[in-house]
Each structure stands twice: as structure tokens, then as C-alpha cells.
Coordinates of C-alpha atoms in Angstrom, one line a residue:
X1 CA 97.0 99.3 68.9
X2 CA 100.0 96.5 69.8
X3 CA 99.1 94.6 72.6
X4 CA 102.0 95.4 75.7
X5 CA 103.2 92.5 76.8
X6 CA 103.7 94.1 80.7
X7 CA 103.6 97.6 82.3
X8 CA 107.2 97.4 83.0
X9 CA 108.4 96.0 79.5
X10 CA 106.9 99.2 77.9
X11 CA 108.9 101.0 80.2
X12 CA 111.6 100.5 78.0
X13 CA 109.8 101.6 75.4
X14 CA 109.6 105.7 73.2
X15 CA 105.7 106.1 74.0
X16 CA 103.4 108.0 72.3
X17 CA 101.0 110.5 74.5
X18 CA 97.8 108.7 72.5
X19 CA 98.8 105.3 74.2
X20 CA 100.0 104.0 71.1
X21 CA 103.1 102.5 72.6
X22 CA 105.6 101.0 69.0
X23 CA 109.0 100.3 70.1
X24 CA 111.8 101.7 67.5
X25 CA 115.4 100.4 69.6
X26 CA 116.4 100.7 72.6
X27 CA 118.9 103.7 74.5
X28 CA 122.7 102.7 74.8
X29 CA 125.8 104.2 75.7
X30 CA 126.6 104.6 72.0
X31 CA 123.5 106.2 70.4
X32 CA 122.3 108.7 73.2
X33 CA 123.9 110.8 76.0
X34 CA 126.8 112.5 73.9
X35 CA 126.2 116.0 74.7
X36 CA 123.9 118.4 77.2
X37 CA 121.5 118.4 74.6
X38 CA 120.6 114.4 75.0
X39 CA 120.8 114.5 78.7
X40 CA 118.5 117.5 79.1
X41 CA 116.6 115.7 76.1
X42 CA 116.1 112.7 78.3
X43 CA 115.2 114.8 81.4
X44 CA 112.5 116.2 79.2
X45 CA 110.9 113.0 78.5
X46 CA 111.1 111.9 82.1
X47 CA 109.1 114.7 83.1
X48 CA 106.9 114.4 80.4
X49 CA 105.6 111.0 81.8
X50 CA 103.7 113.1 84.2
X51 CA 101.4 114.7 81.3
X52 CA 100.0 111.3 80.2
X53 CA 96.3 111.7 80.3
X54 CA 95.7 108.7 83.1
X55 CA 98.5 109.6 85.1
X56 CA 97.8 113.2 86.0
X57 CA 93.8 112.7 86.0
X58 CA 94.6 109.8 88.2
X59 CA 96.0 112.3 90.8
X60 CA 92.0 113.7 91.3
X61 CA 90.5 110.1 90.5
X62 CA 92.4 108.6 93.3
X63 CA 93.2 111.7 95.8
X64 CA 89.7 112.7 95.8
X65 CA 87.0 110.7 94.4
X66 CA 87.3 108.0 96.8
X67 CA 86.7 110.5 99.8
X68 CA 84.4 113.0 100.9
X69 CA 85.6 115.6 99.9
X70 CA 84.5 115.1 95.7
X71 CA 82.3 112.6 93.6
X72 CA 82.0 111.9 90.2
X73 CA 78.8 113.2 88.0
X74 CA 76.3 110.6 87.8
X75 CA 76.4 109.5 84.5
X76 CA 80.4 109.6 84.2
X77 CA 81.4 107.1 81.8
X78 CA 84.1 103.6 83.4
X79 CA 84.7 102.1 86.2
X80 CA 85.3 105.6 88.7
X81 CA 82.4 104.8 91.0
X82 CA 84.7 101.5 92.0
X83 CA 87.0 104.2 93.5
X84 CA 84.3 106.4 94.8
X85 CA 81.8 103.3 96.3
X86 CA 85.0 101.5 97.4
X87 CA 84.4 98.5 95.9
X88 CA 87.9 99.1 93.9
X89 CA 89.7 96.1 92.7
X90 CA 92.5 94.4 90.6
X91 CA 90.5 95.1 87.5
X92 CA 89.4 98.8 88.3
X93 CA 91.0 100.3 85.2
X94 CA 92.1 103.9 86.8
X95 CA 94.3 102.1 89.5
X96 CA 96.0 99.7 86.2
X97 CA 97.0 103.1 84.1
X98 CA 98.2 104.8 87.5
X99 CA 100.5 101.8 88.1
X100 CA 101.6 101.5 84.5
X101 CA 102.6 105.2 84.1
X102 CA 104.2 105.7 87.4
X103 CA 106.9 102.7 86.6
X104 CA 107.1 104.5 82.5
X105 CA 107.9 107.7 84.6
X106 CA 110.7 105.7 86.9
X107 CA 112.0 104.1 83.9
X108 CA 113.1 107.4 82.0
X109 CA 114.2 109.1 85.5
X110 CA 116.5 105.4 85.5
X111 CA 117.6 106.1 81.8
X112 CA 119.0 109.4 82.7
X113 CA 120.3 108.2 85.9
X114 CA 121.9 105.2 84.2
X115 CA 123.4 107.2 81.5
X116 CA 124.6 110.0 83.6
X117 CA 126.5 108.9 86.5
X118 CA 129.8 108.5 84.8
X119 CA 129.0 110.3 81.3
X120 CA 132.1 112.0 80.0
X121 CA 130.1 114.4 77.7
X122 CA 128.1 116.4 80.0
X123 CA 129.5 119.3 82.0
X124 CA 129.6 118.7 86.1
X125 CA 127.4 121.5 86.6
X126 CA 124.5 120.5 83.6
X127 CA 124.9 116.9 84.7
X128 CA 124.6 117.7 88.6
X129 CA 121.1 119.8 87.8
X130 CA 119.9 116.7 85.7
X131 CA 120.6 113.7 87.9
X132 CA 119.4 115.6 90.8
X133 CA 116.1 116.0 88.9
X134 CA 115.6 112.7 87.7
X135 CA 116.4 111.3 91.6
X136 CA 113.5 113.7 92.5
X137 CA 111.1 112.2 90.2
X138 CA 111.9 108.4 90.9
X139 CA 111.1 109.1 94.6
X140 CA 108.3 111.2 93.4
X141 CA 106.7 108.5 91.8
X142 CA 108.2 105.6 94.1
X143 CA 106.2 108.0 96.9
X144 CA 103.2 108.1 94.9
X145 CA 102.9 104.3 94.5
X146 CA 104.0 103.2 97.8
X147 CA 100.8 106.0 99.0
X148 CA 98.5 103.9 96.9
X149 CA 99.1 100.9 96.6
X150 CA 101.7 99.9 99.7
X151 CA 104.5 96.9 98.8
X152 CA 105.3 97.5 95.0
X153 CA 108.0 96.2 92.9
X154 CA 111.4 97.4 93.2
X155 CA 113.0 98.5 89.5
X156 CA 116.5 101.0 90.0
X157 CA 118.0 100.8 86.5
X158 CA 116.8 100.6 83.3
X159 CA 114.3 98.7 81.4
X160 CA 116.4 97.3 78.4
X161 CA 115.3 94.0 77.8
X162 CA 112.4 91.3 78.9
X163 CA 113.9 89.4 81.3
X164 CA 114.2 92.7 83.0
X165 CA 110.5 93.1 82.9
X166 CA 109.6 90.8 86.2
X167 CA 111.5 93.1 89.1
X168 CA 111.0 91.4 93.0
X169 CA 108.2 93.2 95.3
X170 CA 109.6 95.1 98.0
X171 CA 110.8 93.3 101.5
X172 CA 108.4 96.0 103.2
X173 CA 108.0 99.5 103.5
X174 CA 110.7 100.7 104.8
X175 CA 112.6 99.0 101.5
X176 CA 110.7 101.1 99.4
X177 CA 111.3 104.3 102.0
X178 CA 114.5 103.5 102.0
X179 CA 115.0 104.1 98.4
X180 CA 112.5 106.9 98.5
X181 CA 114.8 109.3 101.0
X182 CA 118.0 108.0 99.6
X183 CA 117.0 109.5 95.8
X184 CA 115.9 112.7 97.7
X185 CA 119.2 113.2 99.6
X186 CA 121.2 112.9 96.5
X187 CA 119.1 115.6 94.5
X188 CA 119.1 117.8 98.0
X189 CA 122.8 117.3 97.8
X190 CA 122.6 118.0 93.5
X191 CA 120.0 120.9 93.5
X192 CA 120.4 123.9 93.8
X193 CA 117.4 126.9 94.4
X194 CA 116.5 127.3 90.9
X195 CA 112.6 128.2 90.3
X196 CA 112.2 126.7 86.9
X197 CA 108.3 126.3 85.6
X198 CA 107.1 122.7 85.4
X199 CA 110.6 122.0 87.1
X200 CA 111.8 120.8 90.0
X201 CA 114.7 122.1 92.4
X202 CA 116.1 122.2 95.8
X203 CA 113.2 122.8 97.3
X204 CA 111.0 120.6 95.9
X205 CA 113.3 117.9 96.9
X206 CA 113.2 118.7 100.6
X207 CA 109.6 119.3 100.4
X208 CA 109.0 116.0 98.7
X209 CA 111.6 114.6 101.6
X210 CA 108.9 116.4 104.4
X211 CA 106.0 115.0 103.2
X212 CA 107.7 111.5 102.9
X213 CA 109.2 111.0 106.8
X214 CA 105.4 113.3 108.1
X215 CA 103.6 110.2 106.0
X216 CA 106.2 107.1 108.2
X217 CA 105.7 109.4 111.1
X218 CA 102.1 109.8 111.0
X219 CA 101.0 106.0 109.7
X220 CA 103.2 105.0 112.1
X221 CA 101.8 106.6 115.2
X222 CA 97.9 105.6 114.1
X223 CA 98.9 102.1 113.8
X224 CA 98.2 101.9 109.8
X225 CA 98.9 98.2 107.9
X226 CA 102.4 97.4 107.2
X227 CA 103.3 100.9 108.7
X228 CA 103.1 99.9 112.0
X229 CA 105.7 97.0 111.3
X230 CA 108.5 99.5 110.2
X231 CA 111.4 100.1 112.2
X232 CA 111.3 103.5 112.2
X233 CA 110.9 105.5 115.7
X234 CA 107.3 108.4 115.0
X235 CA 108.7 111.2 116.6
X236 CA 112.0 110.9 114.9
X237 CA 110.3 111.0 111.3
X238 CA 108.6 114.2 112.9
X239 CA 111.1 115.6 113.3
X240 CA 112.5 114.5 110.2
X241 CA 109.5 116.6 108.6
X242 CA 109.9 119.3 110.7
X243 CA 113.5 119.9 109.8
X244 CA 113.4 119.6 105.6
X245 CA 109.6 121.6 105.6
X246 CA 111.6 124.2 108.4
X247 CA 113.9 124.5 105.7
X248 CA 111.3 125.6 102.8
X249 CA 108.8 127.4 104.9
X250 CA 112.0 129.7 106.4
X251 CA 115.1 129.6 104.2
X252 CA 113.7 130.9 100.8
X253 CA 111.6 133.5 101.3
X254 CA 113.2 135.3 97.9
X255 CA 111.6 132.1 95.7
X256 CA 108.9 130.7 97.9
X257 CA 106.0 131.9 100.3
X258 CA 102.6 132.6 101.3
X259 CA 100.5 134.4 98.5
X260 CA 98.3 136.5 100.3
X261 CA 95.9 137.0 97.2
X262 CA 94.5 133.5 97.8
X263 CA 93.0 133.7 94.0
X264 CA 96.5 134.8 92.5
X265 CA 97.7 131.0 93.5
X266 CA 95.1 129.4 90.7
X267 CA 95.7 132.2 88.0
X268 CA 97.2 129.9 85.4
X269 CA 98.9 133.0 84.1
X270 CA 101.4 133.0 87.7
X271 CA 103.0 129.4 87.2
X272 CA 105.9 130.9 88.8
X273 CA 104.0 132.3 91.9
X274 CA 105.5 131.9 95.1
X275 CA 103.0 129.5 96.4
X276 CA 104.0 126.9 93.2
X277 CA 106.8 124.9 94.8
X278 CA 106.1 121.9 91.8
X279 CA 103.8 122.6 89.3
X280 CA 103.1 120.2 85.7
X281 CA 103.6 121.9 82.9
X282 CA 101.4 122.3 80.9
X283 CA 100.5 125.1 78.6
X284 CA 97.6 126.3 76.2
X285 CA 100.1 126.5 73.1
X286 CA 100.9 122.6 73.3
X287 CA 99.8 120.8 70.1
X288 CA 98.4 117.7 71.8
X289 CA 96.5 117.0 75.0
X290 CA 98.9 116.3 77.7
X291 CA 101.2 119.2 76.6
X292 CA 98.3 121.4 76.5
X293 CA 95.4 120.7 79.6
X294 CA 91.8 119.9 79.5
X295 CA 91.5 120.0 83.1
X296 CA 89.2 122.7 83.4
X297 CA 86.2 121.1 81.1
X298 CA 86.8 117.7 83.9
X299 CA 85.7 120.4 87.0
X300 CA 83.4 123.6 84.9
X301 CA 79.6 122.4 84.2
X302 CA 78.4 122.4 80.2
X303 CA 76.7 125.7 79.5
X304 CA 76.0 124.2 75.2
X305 CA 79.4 125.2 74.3
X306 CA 78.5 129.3 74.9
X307 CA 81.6 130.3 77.3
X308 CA 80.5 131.6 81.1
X309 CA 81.1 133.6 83.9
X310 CA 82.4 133.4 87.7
X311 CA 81.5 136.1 89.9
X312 CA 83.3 136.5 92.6
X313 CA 82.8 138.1 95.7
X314 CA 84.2 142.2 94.7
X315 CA 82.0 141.5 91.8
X316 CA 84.7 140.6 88.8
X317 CA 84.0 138.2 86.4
X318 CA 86.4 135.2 84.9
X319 CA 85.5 133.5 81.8
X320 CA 85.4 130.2 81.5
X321 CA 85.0 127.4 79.4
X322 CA 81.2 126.5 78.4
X323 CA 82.0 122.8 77.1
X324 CA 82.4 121.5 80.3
X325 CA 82.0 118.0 81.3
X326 CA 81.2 118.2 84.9
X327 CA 83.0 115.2 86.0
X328 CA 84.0 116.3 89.4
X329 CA 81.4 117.2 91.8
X330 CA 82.4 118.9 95.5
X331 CA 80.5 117.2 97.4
X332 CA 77.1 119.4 98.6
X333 CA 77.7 118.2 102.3
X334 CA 81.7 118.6 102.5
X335 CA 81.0 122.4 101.2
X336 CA 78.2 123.6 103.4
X337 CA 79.6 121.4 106.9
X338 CA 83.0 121.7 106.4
X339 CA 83.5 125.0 105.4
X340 CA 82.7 128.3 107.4
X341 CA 80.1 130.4 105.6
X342 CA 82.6 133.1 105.3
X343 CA 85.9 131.1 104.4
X344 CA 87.0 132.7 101.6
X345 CA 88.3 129.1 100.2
X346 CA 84.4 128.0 99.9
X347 CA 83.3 131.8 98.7
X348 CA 85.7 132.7 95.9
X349 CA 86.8 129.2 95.0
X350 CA 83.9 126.9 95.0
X351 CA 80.7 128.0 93.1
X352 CA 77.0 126.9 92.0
X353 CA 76.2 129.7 90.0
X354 CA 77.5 130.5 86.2
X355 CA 76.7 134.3 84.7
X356 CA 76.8 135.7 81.8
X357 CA 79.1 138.4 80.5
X358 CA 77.0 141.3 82.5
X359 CA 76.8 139.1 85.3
X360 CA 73.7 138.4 85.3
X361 CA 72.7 134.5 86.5
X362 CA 72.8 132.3 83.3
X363 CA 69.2 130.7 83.4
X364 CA 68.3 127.6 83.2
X365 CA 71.0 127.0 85.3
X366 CA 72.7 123.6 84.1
X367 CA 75.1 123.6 86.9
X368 CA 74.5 120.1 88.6
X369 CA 76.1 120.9 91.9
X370 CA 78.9 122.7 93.4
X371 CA 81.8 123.0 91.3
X372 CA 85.4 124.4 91.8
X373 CA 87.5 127.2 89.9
X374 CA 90.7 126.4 91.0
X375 CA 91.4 125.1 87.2
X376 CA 90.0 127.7 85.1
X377 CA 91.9 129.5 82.1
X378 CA 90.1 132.5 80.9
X379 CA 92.1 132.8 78.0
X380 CA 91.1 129.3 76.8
X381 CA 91.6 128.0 73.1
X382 CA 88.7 126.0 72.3
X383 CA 89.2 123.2 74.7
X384 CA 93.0 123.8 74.9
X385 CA 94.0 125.8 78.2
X386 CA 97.2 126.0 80.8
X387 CA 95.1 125.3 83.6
X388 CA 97.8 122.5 85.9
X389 CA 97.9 120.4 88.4
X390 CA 99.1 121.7 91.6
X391 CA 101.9 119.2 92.6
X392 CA 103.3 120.8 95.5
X393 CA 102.5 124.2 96.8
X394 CA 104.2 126.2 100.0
X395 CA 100.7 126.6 101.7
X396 CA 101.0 122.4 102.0
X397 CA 104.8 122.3 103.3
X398 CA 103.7 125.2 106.2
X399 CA 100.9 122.6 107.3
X400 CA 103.1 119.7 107.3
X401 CA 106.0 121.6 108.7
X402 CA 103.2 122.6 111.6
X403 CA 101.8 119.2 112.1
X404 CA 105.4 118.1 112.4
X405 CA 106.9 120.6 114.9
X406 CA 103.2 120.6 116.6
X407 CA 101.4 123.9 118.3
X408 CA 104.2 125.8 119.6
X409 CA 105.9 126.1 116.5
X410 CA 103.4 125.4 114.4
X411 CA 100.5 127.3 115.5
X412 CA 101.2 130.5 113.4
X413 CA 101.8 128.8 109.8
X414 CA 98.5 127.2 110.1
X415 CA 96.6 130.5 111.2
X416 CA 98.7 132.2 108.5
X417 CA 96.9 130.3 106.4
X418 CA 93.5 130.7 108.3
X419 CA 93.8 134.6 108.1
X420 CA 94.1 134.5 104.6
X421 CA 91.0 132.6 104.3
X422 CA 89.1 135.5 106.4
X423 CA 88.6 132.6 109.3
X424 CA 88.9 132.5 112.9
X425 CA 92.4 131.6 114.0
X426 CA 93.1 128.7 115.8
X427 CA 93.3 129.2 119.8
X428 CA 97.2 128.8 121.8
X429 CA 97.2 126.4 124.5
X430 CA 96.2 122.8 122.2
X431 CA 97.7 119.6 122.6
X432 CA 99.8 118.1 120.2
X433 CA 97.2 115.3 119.6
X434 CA 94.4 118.5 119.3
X435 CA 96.7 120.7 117.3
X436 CA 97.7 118.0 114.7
X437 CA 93.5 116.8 114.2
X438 CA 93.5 120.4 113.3
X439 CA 96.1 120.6 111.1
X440 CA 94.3 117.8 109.1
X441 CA 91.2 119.2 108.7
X442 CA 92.9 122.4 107.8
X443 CA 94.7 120.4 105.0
X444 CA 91.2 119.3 104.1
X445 CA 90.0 122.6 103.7
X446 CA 93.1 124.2 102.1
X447 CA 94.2 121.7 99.8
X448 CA 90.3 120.7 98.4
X449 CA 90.4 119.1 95.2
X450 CA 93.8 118.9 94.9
X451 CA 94.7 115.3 94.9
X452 CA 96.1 114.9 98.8
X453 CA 93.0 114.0 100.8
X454 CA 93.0 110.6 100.5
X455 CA 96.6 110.0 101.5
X456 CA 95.4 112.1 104.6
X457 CA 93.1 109.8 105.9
X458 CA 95.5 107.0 104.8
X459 CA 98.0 107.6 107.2
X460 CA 95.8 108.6 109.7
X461 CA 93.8 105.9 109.8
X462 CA 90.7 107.5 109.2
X463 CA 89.1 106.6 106.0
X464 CA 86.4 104.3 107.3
X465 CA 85.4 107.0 110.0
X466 CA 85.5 110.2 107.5
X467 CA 84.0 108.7 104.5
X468 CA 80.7 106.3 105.2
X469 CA 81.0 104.9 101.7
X470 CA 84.1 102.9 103.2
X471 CA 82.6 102.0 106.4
X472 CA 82.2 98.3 105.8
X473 CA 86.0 98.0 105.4
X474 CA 88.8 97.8 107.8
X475 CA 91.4 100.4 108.2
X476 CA 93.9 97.7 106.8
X477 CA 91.6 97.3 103.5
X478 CA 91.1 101.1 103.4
X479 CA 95.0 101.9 103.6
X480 CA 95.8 100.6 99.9
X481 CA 94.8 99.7 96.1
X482 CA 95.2 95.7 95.2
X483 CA 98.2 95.4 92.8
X484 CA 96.8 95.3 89.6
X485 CA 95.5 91.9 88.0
X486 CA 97.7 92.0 84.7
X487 CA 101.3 92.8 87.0
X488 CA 100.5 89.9 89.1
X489 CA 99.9 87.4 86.1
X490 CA 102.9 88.6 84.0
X491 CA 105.0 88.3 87.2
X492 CA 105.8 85.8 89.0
X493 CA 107.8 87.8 91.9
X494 CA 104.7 89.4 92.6

């Protein structure tokens, strides 16, 4: 394996989904870019940066393992119990792939960016769709690292040579904000509403601008590091929120909405339910892991390779895979405290219990603890399956649009989502301060093992009270990751 010199010079770089990174030449005006074809082609392989092994593992690694909400099994293999003990640091190898293939991914979405503006060969409509999709994944991933690790380096155009390799670090946050809602207006302004699988559109864009101006808005008001010195006014970034997730939640019902079969939203066969706002795309017919998922085996327990059963609660059975690895736990006291005995989230999605094809308890049962089936593909091919990561779904846009506009408005979007669940709604007649703390914990519950509760806490300054493994830290060393150790040797701006 060639040694990369720097996460940002192998950016520039055609890499291989094994990590086997071999530069062949570099993209120019002359050799790429001469028809639809290249520029959808390029698109492609932007969005394709998301199905690196690291990267979208990384989205459970760092969005859940380091709260209370998930941990990792006990003999798990690398250095995950940094993240889940918080004792994280610039060598914890999870945090140095998560930073390496977030700046990949925003080098292609610069390539076609770059090579688009002013191309010629593409036709104003094609070429409209594309850029506005490759602004939407810059800010997606500009988001993501700005969520984990705070001030990041700032890289807008292409990669094409090494002294391009050593971008400066960001002013401050609202720099990197800056850039963040600027990319999302242009691909609001580019997209239209156009439900594609693995794809994103108009909506995803002003859902991805919501969640962007709730996180200032929120950090903001709780005082969080670095937040707190922005110059942005809290209640205008709520209302920010409240106007692009108003937009979602009400202007699309024909492509996007509630599901009110709360299992039909994890069927990996309904990619294009109405929940699934953003969804990766992967698929069981891929030829190589990353194309195809093995998510599934990372949450099922092993039952020696013989494939299992769910049972859920009218008695049907899903099979599953047997070869699991049991990597990620739910956490025995988040399940039983945090859930309501009867919330259908904790009694159809999260289970101890494997059966056989009769449905009959599966004994000895090797199950080490409770374990989720939001990622399960009963029509799995060995360890091949479409089970995907949930990037962003319309159940999460209603709470932020609700924590946003606060009870008034709010209020019936979050007991929307508390009906379906077969829960008590919540009462009329809360505070704003009351009604968003429930809208939190609501998120908690709703969006469970899907990558978000860490950024939660972040911006509410509530990691070191919520989880008592990061008690011994300040709010201010709880809000992000160190920069890795290699970026900061290799350059000297950061």
C-alpha cells in the first residue's frame, strides 16, 4: 500500500474503495467534462465518497458510541472504546479516516463544481441538477466536520497539485457556516423536487439548510465553545430552521411525509419511502463492500452462521443474518429508562431475543444484549445486503422544524410522531424552554442509533450531564474531536 503523503493530497487522487489509493493523472479541462455523461460521471464518484467503509461506519462510531444511547461489544477489535470512554485523541484512528474521507468527498463535489460552472458541453438543465447536487454535498460534509471537530481547514476548489495540499484553518465558525449555507442556497436555488434513490434534491438541501441554522441557533443559546463567539443572533437562526424545515414538513406532501407504518421506514426494500428524505445507496447487487452493505452483521448478534429470526409484536417473523458481529450494543439502561414499556420504537425495533423459523426462542441464546433491527435485509446474500444508512429522514426535519418554531406550532409534529409510537402525547400549555428539552429527548428516542445523538448533546451542551463516561470533561472539551495528529504535522496552517 503507497504511503499518502496528506489527507488532502489524496484528495486529488482516483481512490480505490479497498484504501488502496494509486494516482493515474490528474482531471483538466481537456480530458474530462465534454459531455452529460462525464459530469453525471463525476457526480457519481462524489457521491460515492460517502460508501467508503470508515466514512459511513464513522457516522454510528462517532454519533452514537460516544453517548448513551449505544456501546461497542466488549471485545471489539481498535481503538473505539477511545470514543466510547472519552479519552479520544489526535491519534484515535476512527476520528483520522472520518477527517480524511470527508475532505476526499469535498474534493470531487469541488471537481464537478470546478468543471461545471462555465462548461459549454453540458445542457443548462443536466448541469443545473449536477452542480446543485455537488453544493449539497460540500456543505454536507463541510456540516459534518464542522459538528465534529469545530475550526477545520477551508479547501473550495480542487485538489490538483501539492502545494494545494496545506489549505488555512477557518477564521471561526461562522467562516465555515458561512460557506455551509452559501452552498445550500445555490443547490435550493438549482434543485428541483426530484426523489431520486441514494440522491439528493430540493429538499434535502433545505433540510440539510434546517438542521444547519437549528445547530448556530441552539449552540448558540446554551453557550457551546466557539459557538457562543459567533455573530449570529439565536432566535433569528430559529427561525431560520423553522422556515426551510416549514418548507419540507408542509410543501411536499406528494414526495415526503410521515409513514405511519413505523417498520415500513427500515424495510430496505422502500428506499424511496416517504420518510427517506437522503438515503446512501447502497444495494445487495453491488460487487464490493461499500456498493453493497454489511451494516446489518455490525448491529445482528452471531447465531454460527445459521440465519435467524425477529418476532415482532403481531407475531411475523424477518430473517436475518446469523454471521453477525455484534458490534453495536443499545445500551441495557438507555432501553429500559428511556423508553416507555409500550413505545412501539423499543418493542418492534429493538430486541434481545432471536427465533428460529417457527418462532420458537433460539436456545442457547448468544444474543449479548439488546440489539437493534433497524438495518436488517431479509433477503440477504451471504454477507452482502441493502440494508443503508439513514441520512436524513422527514420524522427528523418535523422535530427540528418543532424545536424551531417551539410548542405552539410545534406541538403537533412532535406528538405525530409520539402517536405513531403508541405513546402518550405531549401536554399543550409548555414553555419554549420545556417544549424544546422535549423535543430532544424525543429525537433521542426517535432517531436511536442513527448517527445524530451526539451532535444533540453537542449543541446543547449536555454531553458531560447525559453521559457519565464524559463527566470529568468540560462542556468546551466535550463539544469537539482534536484535529487529527498527521493534518497538523503535514500542515503548517493548522
Amino acid at each position: 500500500m503507497k504511503k499518502i503523503i496528506h489527507t488532502l493530497a489524496c484528495c486529488a487522487l482516483l481512490v480505490a474503495c479497498d484504501l488502496r489509493e494509486e494516482p493515474y493523472g490528474f482531471y483538466s479541462r481537456n480530458n474530462f467534462y465534454k459531455s452529460e455523461a462525464d459530469a453525471e460521471s463525476g457526480l457519481m464518484y462524489a457521491y460515492n465518497a460517502l460508501t467508503f467503509l470508515e466514512y459511513s461506519r464513522g457516522i454510528f462510531y462517532i454519533g452514537d458510541i460516544p453517548t448513551e444511547t449505544m456501546s461497542p461489544k466488549s471485545d471489539e477489535a481498535g481503538d473505539v472504546y477511545q470514543l466510547e470512554n472519552w479519552i479520544a485523541g489526535r491519534e484515535t484512528e476512527q476520528l483520522k479516516y472520518y477527517f480524511k474521507f470527508c475532505y476526499i468527498a469535498i474534493n470531487r463535489a469541488n471537481a464537478v463544481i470546478d468543471r461545471l460552472e462555465d462548461n459549454p458541453h453540458v445542457g443548462e438543465t443536466a448541469r443545473r441538477r449536477i452542480l446543485g447536487e455537488a453544493r449539497f454535498l460540500r456543505a454536507w460534509n463541510y456540516f459534518n466536520l464542522v459538528r465534529t471537530f469545530g475550526l477545520v481547514p477551508v479547501q473550495t476548489r480542487t485538489v490538483a497539485e501539492l502545494s494545494q495540499t496545506t489549505p488555512p484553518m477557518a477564521r471561526d465558525l461562522d467562516q465555515l457556516y458561512d460557506l455551509v449555507f452559501a452552498d445550500l442556497t445555490v443547490a435550493d436555488d438549482l434543485l428541483q423536487i426530484d426523489k431520486r434513490f441514494g440522491r439528493a434534491d430540493k429538499a434535502a438541501a433545505q433540510s440539510l439548510m434546517a438542521k444547519a441554522y437549528l445547530t448556530v441557533a441552539s449552540a448558540k443559546e446554551h453557550g457551546v465553545y466557539r459557538y457562543r463567539e459567533m455573530r449570529r443572533d439565536p432566535q433569528t437562526m430559529y427561525d431560520s430552521a423553522a422556515y426551510w424545515a416549514g418548507k419540507v414538513v408542509r410543501d411536499y406532501a406528494a414526495n415526503y411525509g410521515f409513514d405511519d407504518d413505523l417498520r415500513a421506514i427500515y424495510d430496505v426494500a422502500k428506499p424511496d419511502g416517504p420518510e427517506h428524505i437522503f438515503i446512501m445507496a447502497n444495494d445487495r447487487s453491488g460487487t464490493q463492500e461499500g456498493n453493497y452493505s454489511k451494516l446489518p452483521l455490525m448491529f445482528l448478534p452471531s447465531n454460527n452462521s445459521v440465519p435467524f429470526y425477529i418476532r415482532y409484536g403481531d407475531g411475523s417473523l424477518q430473517r436475518a443474518n446469523g454471521n453477525g458481529w455484534g458490534v453495536f450494543l443499545c445500551n441495557d439502561e438507555f432501553v429500559e429508562n428511556a423508553f416507555s414499556t409500550t413505545d412501539r420504537r423499543r418493542t418492534e425495533l429493538i430486541h434481545r431475543t432471536i427465533y428460529d423459523q417457527t418462532g420458537q426462542p433460539i436456545v442457547p441464546n448468544q444474543v449479548r444484549g439488546y440489539f437493534s433491527s433497524k438495518y436488517v435485509d431479509p433477503d440477504f446474500i451471504g454477507e452482502r445486503t441493502s440494508a443503508r444508512p439513514f441520512l436524513i429522514r422527514f420524522s427528523d426535519i418535523a422535530l427540528v422544524y418543532a424545536e424551531a418554531a417551539g410548542p405552539e406550532a410545534g406541538l403537533p409534529y412532535v406528538n405525530r410522531i409520539r402517536s405513531r409510537a403508541g405513546i402518550p402525547l405531549l401536554p399543550e400549555g409548555m414553555s419554549v424552554a420545556e417544549f424544546r428539552a422535549a423535543v430532544i429527548r424525543e429525537r433521542a428516542l426517535e432517531l436511536a442509533f442513527e448517527g445524530n445523538r451526539l451532535f444533540d448533546l453537542r449543541r446543547t451542551a449536555s454531553v458531560t450531564t447525559t453521559d457519565i463516561k464524559a463527566a470529568g470533561l468540560s462542556e468546551a472539551e466535550a463539544a469537539y474531536y482534536p484535529i487529527p495528529q498527521r493534518e497538523i504535522d503535514l500542515n503548517p496552517n493548522l
